[in-house]
mmCIF file of C-alpha atoms in Angstrom:
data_model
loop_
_atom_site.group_PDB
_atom_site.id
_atom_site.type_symbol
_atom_site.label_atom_id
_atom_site.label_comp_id
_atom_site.label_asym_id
_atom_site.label_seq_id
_atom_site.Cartn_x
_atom_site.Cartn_y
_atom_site.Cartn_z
ATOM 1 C CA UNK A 1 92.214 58.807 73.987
ATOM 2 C CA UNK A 2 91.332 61.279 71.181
ATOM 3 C CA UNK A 3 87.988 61.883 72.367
ATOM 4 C CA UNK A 4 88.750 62.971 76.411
ATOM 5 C CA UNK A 5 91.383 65.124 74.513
ATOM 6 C CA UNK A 6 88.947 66.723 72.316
ATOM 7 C CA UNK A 7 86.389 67.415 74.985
ATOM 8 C CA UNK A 8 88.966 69.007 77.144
ATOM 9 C CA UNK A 9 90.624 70.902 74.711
ATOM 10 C CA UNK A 10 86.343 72.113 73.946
ATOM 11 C CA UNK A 11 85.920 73.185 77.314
ATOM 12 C CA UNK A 12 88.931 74.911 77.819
ATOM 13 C CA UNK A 13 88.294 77.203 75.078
ATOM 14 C CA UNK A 14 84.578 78.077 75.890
ATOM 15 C CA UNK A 15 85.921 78.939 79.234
ATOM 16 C CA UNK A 16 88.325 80.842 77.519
ATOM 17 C CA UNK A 17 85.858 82.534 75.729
ATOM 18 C CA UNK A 18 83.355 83.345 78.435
ATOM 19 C CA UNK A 19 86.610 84.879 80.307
ATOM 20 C CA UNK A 20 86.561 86.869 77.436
ATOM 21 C CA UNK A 21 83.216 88.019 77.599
ATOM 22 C CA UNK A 22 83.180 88.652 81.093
ATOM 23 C CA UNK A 23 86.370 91.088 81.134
ATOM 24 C CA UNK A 24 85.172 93.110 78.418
ATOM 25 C CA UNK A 25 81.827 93.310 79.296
ATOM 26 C CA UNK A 26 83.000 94.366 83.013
ATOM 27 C CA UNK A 27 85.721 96.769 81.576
ATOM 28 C CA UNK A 28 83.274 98.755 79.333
ATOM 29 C CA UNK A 29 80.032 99.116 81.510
ATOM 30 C CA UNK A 30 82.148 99.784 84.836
ATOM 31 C CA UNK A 31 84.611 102.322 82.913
ATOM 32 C CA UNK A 32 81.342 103.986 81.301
ATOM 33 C CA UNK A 33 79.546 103.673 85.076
ATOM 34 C CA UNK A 34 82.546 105.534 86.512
ATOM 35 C CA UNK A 35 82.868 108.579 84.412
ATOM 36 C CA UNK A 36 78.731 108.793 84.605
ATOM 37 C CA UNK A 37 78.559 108.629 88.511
ATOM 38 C CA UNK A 38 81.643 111.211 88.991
ATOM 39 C CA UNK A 39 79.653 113.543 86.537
ATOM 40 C CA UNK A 40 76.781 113.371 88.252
ATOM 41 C CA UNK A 41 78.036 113.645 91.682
ATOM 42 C CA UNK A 42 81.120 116.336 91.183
ATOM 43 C CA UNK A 43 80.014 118.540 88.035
ATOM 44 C CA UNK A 44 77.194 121.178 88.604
ATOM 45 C CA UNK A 45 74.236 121.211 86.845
ATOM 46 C CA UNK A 46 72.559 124.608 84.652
ATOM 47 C CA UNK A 47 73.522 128.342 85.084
ATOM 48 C CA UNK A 48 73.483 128.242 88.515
ATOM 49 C CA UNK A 49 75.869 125.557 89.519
ATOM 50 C CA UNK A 50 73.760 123.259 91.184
ATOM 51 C CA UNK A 51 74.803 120.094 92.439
ATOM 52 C CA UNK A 52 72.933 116.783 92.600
ATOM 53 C CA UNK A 53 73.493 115.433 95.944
ATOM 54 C CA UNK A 54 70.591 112.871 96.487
ATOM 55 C CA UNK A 55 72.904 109.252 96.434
ATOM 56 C CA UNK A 56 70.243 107.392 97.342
ATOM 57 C CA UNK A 57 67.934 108.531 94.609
ATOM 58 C CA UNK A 58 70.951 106.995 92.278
ATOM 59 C CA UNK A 59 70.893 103.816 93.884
ATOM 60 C CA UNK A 60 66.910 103.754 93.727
ATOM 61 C CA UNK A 61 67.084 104.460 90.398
ATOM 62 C CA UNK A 62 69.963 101.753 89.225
ATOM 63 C CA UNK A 63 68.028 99.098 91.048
ATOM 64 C CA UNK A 64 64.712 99.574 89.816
ATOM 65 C CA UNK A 65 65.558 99.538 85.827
ATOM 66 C CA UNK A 66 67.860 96.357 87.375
ATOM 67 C CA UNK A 67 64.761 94.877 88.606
ATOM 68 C CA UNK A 68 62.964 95.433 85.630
ATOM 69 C CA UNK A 69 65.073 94.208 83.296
ATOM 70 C CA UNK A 70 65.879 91.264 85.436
ATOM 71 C CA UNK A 71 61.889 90.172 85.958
ATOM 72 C CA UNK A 72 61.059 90.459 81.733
ATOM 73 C CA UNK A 73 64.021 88.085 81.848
ATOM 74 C CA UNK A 74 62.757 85.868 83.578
ATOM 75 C CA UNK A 75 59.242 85.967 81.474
ATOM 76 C CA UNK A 76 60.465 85.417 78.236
ATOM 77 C CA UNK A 77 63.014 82.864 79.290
ATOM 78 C CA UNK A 78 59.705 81.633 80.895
ATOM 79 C CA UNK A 79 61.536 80.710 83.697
ATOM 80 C CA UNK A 80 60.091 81.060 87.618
ATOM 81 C CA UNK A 81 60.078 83.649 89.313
ATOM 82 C CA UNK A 82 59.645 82.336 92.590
ATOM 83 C CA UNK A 83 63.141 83.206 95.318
ATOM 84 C CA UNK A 84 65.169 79.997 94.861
ATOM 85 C CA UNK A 85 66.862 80.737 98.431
ATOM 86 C CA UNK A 86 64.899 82.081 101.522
ATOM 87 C CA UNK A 87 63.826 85.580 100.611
ATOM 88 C CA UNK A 88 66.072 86.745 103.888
ATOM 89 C CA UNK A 89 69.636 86.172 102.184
ATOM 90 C CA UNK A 90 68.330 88.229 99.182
ATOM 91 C CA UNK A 91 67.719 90.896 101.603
ATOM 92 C CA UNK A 92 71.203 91.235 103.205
ATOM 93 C CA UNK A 93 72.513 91.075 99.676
ATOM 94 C CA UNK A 94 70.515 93.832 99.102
ATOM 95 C CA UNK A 95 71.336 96.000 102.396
ATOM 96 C CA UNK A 96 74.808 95.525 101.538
ATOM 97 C CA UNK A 97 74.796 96.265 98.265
ATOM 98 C CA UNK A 98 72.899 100.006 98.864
ATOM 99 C CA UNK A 99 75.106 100.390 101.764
ATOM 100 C CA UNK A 100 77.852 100.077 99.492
ATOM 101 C CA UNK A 101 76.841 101.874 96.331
ATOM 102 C CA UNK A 102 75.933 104.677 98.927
ATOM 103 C CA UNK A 103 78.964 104.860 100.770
ATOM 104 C CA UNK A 104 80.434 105.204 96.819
ATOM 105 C CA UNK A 105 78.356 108.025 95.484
ATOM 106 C CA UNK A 106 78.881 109.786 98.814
ATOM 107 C CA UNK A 107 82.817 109.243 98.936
ATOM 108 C CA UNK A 108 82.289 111.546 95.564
ATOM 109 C CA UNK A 109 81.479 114.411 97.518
ATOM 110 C CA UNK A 110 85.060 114.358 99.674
ATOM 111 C CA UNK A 111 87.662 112.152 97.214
ATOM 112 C CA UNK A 112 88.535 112.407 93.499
ATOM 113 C CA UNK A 113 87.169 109.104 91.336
ATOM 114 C CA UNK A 114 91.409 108.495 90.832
ATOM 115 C CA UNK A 115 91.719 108.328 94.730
ATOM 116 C CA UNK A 116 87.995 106.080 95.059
ATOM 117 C CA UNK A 117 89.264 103.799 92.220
ATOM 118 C CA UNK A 118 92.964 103.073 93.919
ATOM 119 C CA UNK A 119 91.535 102.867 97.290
ATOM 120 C CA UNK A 120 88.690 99.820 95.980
ATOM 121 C CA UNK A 121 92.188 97.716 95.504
ATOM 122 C CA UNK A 122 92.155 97.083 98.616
ATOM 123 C CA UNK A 123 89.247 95.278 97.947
ATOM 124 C CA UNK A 124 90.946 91.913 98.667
ATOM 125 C CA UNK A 125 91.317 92.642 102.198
ATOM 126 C CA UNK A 126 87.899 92.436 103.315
ATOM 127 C CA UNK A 127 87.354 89.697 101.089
ATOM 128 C CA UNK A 128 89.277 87.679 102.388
ATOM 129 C CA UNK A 129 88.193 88.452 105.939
ATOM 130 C CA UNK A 130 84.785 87.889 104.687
ATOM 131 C CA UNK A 131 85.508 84.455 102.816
ATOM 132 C CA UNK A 132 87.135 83.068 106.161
ATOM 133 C CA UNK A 133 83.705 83.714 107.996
ATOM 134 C CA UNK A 134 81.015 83.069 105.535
ATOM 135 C CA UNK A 135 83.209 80.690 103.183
ATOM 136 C CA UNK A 136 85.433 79.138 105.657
ATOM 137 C CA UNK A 137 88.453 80.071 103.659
ATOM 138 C CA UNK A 138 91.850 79.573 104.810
ATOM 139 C CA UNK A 139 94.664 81.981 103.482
ATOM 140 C CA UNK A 140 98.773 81.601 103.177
ATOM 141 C CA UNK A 141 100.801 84.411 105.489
ATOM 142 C CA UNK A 142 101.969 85.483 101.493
ATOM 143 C CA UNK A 143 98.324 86.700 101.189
ATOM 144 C CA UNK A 144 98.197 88.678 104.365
ATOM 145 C CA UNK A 145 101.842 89.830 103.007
ATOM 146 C CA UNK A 146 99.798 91.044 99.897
ATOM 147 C CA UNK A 147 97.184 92.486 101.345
ATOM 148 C CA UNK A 148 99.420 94.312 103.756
ATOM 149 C CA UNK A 149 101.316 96.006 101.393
ATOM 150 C CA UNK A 150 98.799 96.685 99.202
ATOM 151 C CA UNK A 151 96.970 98.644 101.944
ATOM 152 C CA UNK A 152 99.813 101.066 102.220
ATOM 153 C CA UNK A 153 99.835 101.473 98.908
ATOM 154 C CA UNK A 154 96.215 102.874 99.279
ATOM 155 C CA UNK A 155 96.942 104.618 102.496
ATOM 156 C CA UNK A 156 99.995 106.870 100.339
ATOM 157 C CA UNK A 157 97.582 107.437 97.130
ATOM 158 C CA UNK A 158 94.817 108.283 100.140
ATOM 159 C CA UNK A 159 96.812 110.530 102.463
ATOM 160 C CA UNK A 160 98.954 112.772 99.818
ATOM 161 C CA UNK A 161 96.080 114.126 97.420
ATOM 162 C CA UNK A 162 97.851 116.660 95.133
ATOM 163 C CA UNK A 163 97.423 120.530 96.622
ATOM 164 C CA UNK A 164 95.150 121.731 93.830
ATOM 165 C CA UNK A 165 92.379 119.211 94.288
ATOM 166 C CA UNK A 166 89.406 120.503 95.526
ATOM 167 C CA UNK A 167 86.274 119.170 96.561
ATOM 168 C CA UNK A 168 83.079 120.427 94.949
ATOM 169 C CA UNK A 169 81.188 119.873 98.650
ATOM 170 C CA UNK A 170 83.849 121.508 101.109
ATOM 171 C CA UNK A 171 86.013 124.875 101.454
ATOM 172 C CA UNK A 172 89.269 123.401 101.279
ATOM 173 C CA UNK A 173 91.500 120.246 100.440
ATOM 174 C CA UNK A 174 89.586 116.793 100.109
ATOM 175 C CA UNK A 175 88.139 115.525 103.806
ATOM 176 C CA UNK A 176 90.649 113.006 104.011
ATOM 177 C CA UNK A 177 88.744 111.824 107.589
ATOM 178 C CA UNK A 178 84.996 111.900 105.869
ATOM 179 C CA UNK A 179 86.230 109.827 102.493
ATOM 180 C CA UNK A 180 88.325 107.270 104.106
ATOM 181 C CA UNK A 181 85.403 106.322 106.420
ATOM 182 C CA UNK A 182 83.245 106.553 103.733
ATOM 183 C CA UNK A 183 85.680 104.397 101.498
ATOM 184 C CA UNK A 184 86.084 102.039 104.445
ATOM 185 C CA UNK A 185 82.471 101.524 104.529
ATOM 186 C CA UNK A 186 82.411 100.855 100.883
ATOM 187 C CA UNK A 187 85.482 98.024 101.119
ATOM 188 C CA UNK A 188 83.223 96.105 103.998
ATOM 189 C CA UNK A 189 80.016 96.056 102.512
ATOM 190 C CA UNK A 190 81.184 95.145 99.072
ATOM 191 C CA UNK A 191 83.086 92.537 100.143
ATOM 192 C CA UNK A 192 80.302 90.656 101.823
ATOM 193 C CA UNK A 193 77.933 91.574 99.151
ATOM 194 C CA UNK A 194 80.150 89.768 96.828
ATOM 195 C CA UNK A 195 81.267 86.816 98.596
ATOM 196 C CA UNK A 196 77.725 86.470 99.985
ATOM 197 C CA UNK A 197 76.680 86.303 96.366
ATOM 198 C CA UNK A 198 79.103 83.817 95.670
ATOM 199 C CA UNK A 199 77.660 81.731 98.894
ATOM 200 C CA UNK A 200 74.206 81.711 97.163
ATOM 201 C CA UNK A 201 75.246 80.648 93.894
ATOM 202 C CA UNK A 202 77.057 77.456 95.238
ATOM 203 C CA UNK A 203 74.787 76.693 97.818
ATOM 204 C CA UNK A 204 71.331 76.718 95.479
ATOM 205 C CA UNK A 205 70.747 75.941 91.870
ATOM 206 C CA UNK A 206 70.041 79.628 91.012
ATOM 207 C CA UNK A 207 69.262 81.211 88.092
ATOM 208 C CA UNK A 208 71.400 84.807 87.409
ATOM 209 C CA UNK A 209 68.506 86.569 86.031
ATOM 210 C CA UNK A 210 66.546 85.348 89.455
ATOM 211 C CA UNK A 211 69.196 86.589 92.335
ATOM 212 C CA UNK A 212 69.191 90.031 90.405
ATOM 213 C CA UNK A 213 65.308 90.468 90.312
ATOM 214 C CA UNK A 214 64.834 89.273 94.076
ATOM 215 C CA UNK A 215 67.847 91.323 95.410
ATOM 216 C CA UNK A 216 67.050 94.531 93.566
ATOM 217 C CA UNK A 217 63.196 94.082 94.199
ATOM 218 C CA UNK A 218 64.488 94.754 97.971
ATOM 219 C CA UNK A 219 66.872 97.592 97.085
ATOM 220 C CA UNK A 220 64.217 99.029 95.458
ATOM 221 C CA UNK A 221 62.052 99.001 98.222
ATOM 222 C CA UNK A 222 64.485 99.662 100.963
ATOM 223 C CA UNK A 223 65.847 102.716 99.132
ATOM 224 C CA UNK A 224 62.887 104.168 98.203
ATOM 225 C CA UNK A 225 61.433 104.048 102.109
ATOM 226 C CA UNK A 226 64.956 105.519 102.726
ATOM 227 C CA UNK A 227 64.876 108.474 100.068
ATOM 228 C CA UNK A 228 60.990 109.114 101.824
ATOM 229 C CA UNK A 229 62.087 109.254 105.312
ATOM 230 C CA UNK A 230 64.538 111.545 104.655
ATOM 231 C CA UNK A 231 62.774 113.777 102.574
ATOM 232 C CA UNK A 232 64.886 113.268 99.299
ATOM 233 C CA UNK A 233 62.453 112.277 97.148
ATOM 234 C CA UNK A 234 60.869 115.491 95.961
ATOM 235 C CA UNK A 235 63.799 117.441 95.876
ATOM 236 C CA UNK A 236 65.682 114.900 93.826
ATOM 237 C CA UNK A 237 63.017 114.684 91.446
ATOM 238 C CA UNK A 238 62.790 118.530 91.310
ATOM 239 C CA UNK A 239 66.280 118.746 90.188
ATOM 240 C CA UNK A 240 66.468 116.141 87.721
ATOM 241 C CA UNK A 241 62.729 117.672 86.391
ATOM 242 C CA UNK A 242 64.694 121.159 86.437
ATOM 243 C CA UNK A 243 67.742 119.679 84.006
ATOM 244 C CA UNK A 244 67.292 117.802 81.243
ATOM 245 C CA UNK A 245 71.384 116.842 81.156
ATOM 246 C CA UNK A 246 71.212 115.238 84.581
ATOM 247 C CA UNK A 247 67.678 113.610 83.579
ATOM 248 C CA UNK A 248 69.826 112.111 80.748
ATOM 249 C CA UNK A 249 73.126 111.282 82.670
ATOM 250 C CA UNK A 250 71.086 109.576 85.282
ATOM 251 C CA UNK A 251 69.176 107.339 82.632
ATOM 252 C CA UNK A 252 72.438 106.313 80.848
ATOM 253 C CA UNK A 253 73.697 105.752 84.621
ATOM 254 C CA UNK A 254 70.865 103.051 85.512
ATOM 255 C CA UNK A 255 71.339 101.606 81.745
ATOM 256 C CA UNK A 256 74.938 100.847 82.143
ATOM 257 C CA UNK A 257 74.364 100.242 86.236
ATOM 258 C CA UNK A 258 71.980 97.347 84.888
ATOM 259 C CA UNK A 259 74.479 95.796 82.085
ATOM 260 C CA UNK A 260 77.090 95.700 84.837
ATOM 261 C CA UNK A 261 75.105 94.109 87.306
ATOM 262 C CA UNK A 262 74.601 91.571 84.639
ATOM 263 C CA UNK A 263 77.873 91.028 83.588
ATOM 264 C CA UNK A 264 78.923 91.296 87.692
ATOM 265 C CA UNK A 265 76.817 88.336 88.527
ATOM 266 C CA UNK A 266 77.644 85.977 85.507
ATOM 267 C CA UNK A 267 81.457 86.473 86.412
ATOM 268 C CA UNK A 268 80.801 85.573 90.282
ATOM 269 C CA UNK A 269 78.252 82.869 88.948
ATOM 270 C CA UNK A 270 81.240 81.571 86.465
ATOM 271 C CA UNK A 271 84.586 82.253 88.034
ATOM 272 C CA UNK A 272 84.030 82.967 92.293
ATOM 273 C CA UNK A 273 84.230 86.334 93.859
ATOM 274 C CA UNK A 274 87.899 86.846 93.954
ATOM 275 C CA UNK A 275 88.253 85.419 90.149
ATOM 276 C CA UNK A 276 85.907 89.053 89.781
ATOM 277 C CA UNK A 277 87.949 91.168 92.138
ATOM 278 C CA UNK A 278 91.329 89.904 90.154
ATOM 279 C CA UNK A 279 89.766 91.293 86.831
ATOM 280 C CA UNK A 280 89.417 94.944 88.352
ATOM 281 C CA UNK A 281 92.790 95.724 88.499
ATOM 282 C CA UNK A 282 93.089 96.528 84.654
ATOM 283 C CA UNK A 283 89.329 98.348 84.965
ATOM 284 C CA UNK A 284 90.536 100.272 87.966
ATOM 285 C CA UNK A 285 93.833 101.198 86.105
ATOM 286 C CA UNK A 286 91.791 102.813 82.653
ATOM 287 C CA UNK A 287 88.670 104.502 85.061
ATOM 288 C CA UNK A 288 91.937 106.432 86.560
ATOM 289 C CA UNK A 289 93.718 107.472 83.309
ATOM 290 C CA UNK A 290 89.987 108.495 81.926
ATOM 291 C CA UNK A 291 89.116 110.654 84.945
ATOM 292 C CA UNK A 292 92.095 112.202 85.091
ATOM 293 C CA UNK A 293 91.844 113.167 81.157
ATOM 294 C CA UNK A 294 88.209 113.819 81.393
ATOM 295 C CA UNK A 295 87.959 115.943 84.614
ATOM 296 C CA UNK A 296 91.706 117.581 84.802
ATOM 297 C CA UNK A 297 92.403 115.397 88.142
ATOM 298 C CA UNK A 298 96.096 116.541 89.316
ATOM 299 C CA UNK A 299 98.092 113.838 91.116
ATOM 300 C CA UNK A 300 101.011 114.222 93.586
ATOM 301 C CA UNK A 301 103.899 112.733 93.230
ATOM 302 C CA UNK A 302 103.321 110.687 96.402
ATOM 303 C CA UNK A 303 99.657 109.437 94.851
ATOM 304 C CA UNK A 304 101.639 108.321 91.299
ATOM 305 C CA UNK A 305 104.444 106.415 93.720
ATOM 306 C CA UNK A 306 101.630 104.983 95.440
ATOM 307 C CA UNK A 307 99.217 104.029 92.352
ATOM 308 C CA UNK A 308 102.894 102.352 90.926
ATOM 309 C CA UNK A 309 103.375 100.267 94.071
ATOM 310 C CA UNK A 310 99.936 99.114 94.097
ATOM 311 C CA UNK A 311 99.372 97.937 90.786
ATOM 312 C CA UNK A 312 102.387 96.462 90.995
ATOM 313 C CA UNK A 313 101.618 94.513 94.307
ATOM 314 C CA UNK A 314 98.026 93.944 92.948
ATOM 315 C CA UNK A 315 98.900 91.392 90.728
ATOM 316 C CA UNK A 316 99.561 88.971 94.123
ATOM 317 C CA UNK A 317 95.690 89.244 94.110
ATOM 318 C CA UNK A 318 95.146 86.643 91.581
ATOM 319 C CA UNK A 319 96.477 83.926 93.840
ATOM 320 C CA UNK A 320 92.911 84.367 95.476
#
């Protein structure tokens, strides 16, 4: 009887442990990832001010040092590189996932970081709509309650940004219709880029290191044919050429993009997608407090009533 007891006890505390690991490792690189990308996107660059407003070129950037990284992985773990899963369900991954990080850098441009951060709790909405479809999940009506209420909590910290918050891209107060759409966008495609990845990871013995490589391999290419087409490239190049401190912010960005993505997978891979979306709350909660310290972020009274009521409700989340 000693034994079983033994080996449980074991196992309980390396999962313990690689909670551990996973929360901080989340918490530092995403906190980190957040200051960088609001930087980047809402503080002007050299004497005269000048913006950097190519979001794609971010994303094409993040993915390729992912895919790097990822592929000498797999060589010195001398592991294959061949797609585990057909090469397809890396590529929606991938859509989604630059759909989603663009529909973030571009929210930048009409909402504060504080009001991006509180509206991502709503996260658990589309996830669950998502799990019910692609993971034929079945939820309580004390989830929907949750996710209910938790939605108005974003809608208050959404619709009442404090008078003095202006953004960098318009003449006035934020465009409340442009970054809720935008924000919107973001909720969808993130939650089927996560809960697809979670699909993948029970459905085929697959190695971390090899979703990574094969789904960034495609954002790479997609987003590079994107930043082309539109004519991007150059000028985003020019820019960064042009300023040595954005050169340098966007490096550190695609350094700490990469450990994230890392850490991001390993949690799905170990604990499911909502076990992931559960951990953000506290993350969410510090990239706030930070951005409002760093950047001078004012918040209304209505926004601090709402951030209250949905951390509060938030915690529901965990019963995911």
């Amino acid at each position: 009887m000693a034994e079983p007891l033994a080996t449980t006890n074991v196992v309980k505390e390396n999962k313990i442990w690689k909670g551990i690991f996973a929360i901080s490792g989340i918490m530092i690189t995403l906190v980190i990832y957040g200051i960088l990308q609001e930087k980047i996107m809402r503080v002007p660059y050299g004497v005269n001010n000048e913006y950097f407003k190519y979001s794609l070129f971010l994303v094409f950037c993040n993915r390729i040092t992912t895919s790097a990284v990822s592929a000498a992985s797999l060589v010195a773990s001398k592991k294959a590189l061949d797609p585990v899963a057909p090469v397809y369900k890396y590529c929606l991954i991938s859509v989604s996932n630059i759909l989603t990080t663009t529909c973030q850098y571009e929210a930048l441009k009409y909402v504060s970081f504080p009001v991006q951060t509180l509206a991502k709790c709503a996260k658990m909405i589309p996830v669950m709509i998502w799990g019910t479809f692609i993971m034929q999940k079945t939820y309580k009506g004390f989830d929907f309650l949750v996710a209910f209420l938790v939605t108005i909590g974003c809608s208050i910290f959404i619709l009442f940004p404090a008078g003095t918050e202006i953004s960098p891209y318009g003449k006035g107060r934020e465009n409340t219709v442009w970054g809720v759409s935008l924000m919107v966008g973001y909720l969808g495609f993130d939650g089927f880029t996560s809960t697809f990845q979670d699909k993948l990871f029970k459905g085929y013995d697959m190695e971390i290191h090899n979703q990574i490589f094969y789904t960034t391999l495609c954002s790479c290419v997609l987003s590079l044919t994107g930043l082309i087409l539109q004519g991007h490239l150059v000028p985003a190049i020019d820019v960064v050429y042009r300023h040595n401190d954005c050169f340098l912010d966007i490096a550190l960005l695609s350094t700490v993009a990469t450990a994230s993505q890392f850490f991001i997978s390993y949690t799905i891979r170990t604990f499911g997608a909502l076990a992931f979306a559960a951990i953000m709350t506290t993350r969410q909660l510090v990239s706030i407090m930070l951005s409002c310290l760093w950047f001078g972020h004012p918040l209304s009274w209505e926004q601090l009533i709402g951030a209250v009521f949905l951390l509060r409700k938030k915690k529901g989340q965990k019963k995911y």
